[in-house]
Amino acid sequence: QLQLVESGGGLVQPGGSLRLSCAASGSTLANYAIGWFRQAPGKEREGASCISSRFGTTNFIGSVKGRFTISRDNAKNTVYLQMNSLKPEDTAVYYCAAKRNPFLSICTLVPVHYSDWGQGTQVTVSS
């Protein structure tokens, strides 16, 4: 069974950068689309970015376009979320999630489309 573990969160000043990692075990991550979701206190969980299993097609929510990049290293069974120019409104718990489909060349930012979730990592952007 696929297990996901996020790491890399922390406290950063506005304008700073963080790189989140989503490490998988129990299955080959290359067969999964991976999404990064975030949830701020009192708000609904929203999709920030995703990457498809086939071709590595990416997708971003509008508020992070141009600031976040997503990549995958199938040899390390890990997906990364590079976050630059961070803003206070990026503060949230960030989760990675997986959807098994090795033939999918697109990905979605809809939480219910994903079946496996990590435990989350806190990102706080504050001066």
GROMACS .gro file of C-alpha atoms in nm:
model
  127
    1GLN     CA    1   0.000   0.000   0.000
    2LEU     CA    2   0.127   0.345  -0.091
    3GLN     CA    3   0.244   0.562   0.197
    4LEU     CA    4   0.333   0.929   0.157
    5VAL     CA    5   0.548   1.141   0.389
    6GLU     CA    6   0.585   1.516   0.345
    7SER     CA    7   0.881   1.715   0.472
    8GLY     CA    8   1.045   2.053   0.425
    9GLY     CA    9   0.792   2.281   0.587
   10GLY     CA   10   0.884   2.552   0.835
   11LEU     CA   11   0.881   2.921   0.913
   12VAL     CA   12   1.000   3.158   0.642
   13GLN     CA   13   0.987   3.533   0.592
   14PRO     CA   14   0.778   3.686   0.312
   15GLY     CA   15   0.968   3.664  -0.013
   16GLY     CA   16   1.156   3.355   0.100
   17SER     CA   17   1.160   3.003  -0.041
   18LEU     CA   18   1.094   2.649   0.074
   19ARG     CA   19   1.111   2.314  -0.098
   20LEU     CA   20   0.863   2.052   0.011
   21SER     CA   21   0.925   1.684  -0.050
   22CYS     CA   22   0.672   1.403  -0.079
   23ALA     CA   23   0.845   1.068  -0.036
   24ALA     CA   24   0.660   0.752  -0.123
   25SER     CA   25   0.699   0.395  -0.006
   26GLY     CA   26   0.510   0.075  -0.070
   27SER     CA   27   0.454   0.140  -0.438
   28THR     CA   28   0.610   0.300  -0.744
   29LEU     CA   29   0.529   0.669  -0.752
   30ALA     CA   30   0.572   0.680  -1.129
   31ASN     CA   31   0.230   0.516  -1.164
   32TYR     CA   32   0.056   0.797  -0.977
   33ALA     CA   33  -0.051   1.150  -1.042
   34ILE     CA   34   0.057   1.359  -0.742
   35GLY     CA   35  -0.113   1.666  -0.607
   36TRP     CA   36  -0.005   1.921  -0.349
   37PHE     CA   37  -0.293   2.058  -0.147
   38ARG     CA   38  -0.305   2.311   0.132
   39GLN     CA   39  -0.541   2.400   0.408
   40ALA     CA   40  -0.530   2.719   0.610
   41PRO     CA   41  -0.713   2.753   0.944
   42GLY     CA   42  -1.083   2.800   0.889
   43LYS     CA   43  -1.058   2.743   0.515
   44GLU     CA   44  -1.131   2.454   0.285
   45ARG     CA   45  -0.854   2.239   0.147
   46GLU     CA   46  -0.745   2.363  -0.196
   47GLY     CA   47  -0.523   2.224  -0.465
   48ALA     CA   48  -0.203   2.417  -0.518
   49SER     CA   49  -0.031   2.209  -0.783
   50CYS     CA   50  -0.022   1.865  -0.941
   51ILE     CA   51   0.186   1.658  -1.180
   52SER     CA   52   0.060   1.375  -1.398
   53SER     CA   53   0.205   1.026  -1.410
   54ARG     CA   54   0.242   1.024  -1.786
   55PHE     CA   55   0.449   1.301  -1.946
   56GLY     CA   56   0.476   1.494  -1.618
   57THR     CA   57   0.211   1.748  -1.715
   58THR     CA   58   0.172   2.011  -1.444
   59ASN     CA   59  -0.111   2.228  -1.319
   60PHE     CA   60  -0.120   2.519  -1.074
   61ILE     CA   61  -0.381   2.722  -0.898
   62GLY     CA   62  -0.374   3.081  -1.019
   63SER     CA   63  -0.243   3.231  -0.696
   64VAL     CA   64   0.082   3.029  -0.712
   65LYS     CA   65   0.153   3.039  -1.085
   66GLY     CA   66   0.498   3.177  -1.155
   67ARG     CA   67   0.606   3.123  -0.793
   68PHE     CA   68   0.571   2.746  -0.737
   69THR     CA   69   0.714   2.464  -0.945
   70ILE     CA   70   0.647   2.093  -0.911
   71SER     CA   71   0.875   1.813  -1.018
   72ARG     CA   72   0.917   1.443  -0.970
   73ASP     CA   73   1.219   1.218  -0.935
   74ASN     CA   74   1.091   0.870  -1.005
   75ALA     CA   75   1.428   0.715  -0.921
   76LYS     CA   76   1.394   0.856  -0.568
   77ASN     CA   77   1.019   0.793  -0.556
   78THR     CA   78   0.975   1.156  -0.455
   79VAL     CA   79   0.783   1.461  -0.573
   80TYR     CA   80   0.895   1.814  -0.489
   81LEU     CA   81   0.717   2.145  -0.457
   82GLN     CA   82   0.952   2.442  -0.489
   83MET     CA   83   0.789   2.751  -0.345
   84ASN     CA   84   0.946   3.090  -0.415
   85SER     CA   85   0.839   3.446  -0.336
   86LEU     CA   86   0.630   3.318  -0.051
   87LYS     CA   87   0.350   3.534   0.084
   88PRO     CA   88   0.169   3.529   0.420
   89GLU     CA   89  -0.139   3.395   0.242
   90ASP     CA   90   0.060   3.082   0.152
   91THR     CA   91   0.055   2.987   0.519
   92ALA     CA   92  -0.116   2.650   0.554
   93VAL     CA   93  -0.065   2.282   0.617
   94TYR     CA   94   0.053   2.131   0.291
   95TYR     CA   95  -0.042   1.778   0.197
   96CYS     CA   96   0.065   1.559  -0.090
   97ALA     CA   97  -0.181   1.311  -0.235
   98ALA     CA   98  -0.172   1.039  -0.498
   99LYS     CA   99  -0.407   0.909  -0.764
  100ARG     CA  100  -0.307   0.581  -0.925
  101ASN     CA  101  -0.325   0.589  -1.303
  102PRO     CA  102  -0.006   0.526  -1.504
  103PHE     CA  103  -0.174   0.629  -1.829
  104LEU     CA  104  -0.304   0.968  -1.728
  105SER     CA  105  -0.142   1.265  -1.902
  106ILE     CA  106  -0.333   1.527  -1.704
  107CYS     CA  107  -0.388   1.594  -1.336
  108THR     CA  108  -0.656   1.772  -1.137
  109LEU     CA  109  -0.660   1.997  -0.831
  110VAL     CA  110  -0.974   1.837  -0.690
  111PRO     CA  111  -0.910   1.669  -0.353
  112VAL     CA  112  -1.173   1.396  -0.389
  113HIS     CA  113  -0.995   1.266  -0.701
  114TYR     CA  114  -0.702   1.152  -0.485
  115SER     CA  115  -0.708   0.836  -0.277
  116ASP     CA  116  -0.385   0.837  -0.075
  117TRP     CA  117  -0.273   1.123   0.147
  118GLY     CA  118   0.025   1.216   0.358
  119GLN     CA  119   0.006   1.359   0.709
  120GLY     CA  120   0.092   1.715   0.607
  121THR     CA  121   0.367   1.964   0.680
  122GLN     CA  122   0.319   2.315   0.820
  123VAL     CA  123   0.432   2.615   0.618
  124THR     CA  124   0.424   2.951   0.792
  125VAL     CA  125   0.513   3.271   0.611
  126SER     CA  126   0.559   3.555   0.855
  127SER     CA  127   0.798   3.833   0.944
   0.00000   0.00000   0.00000
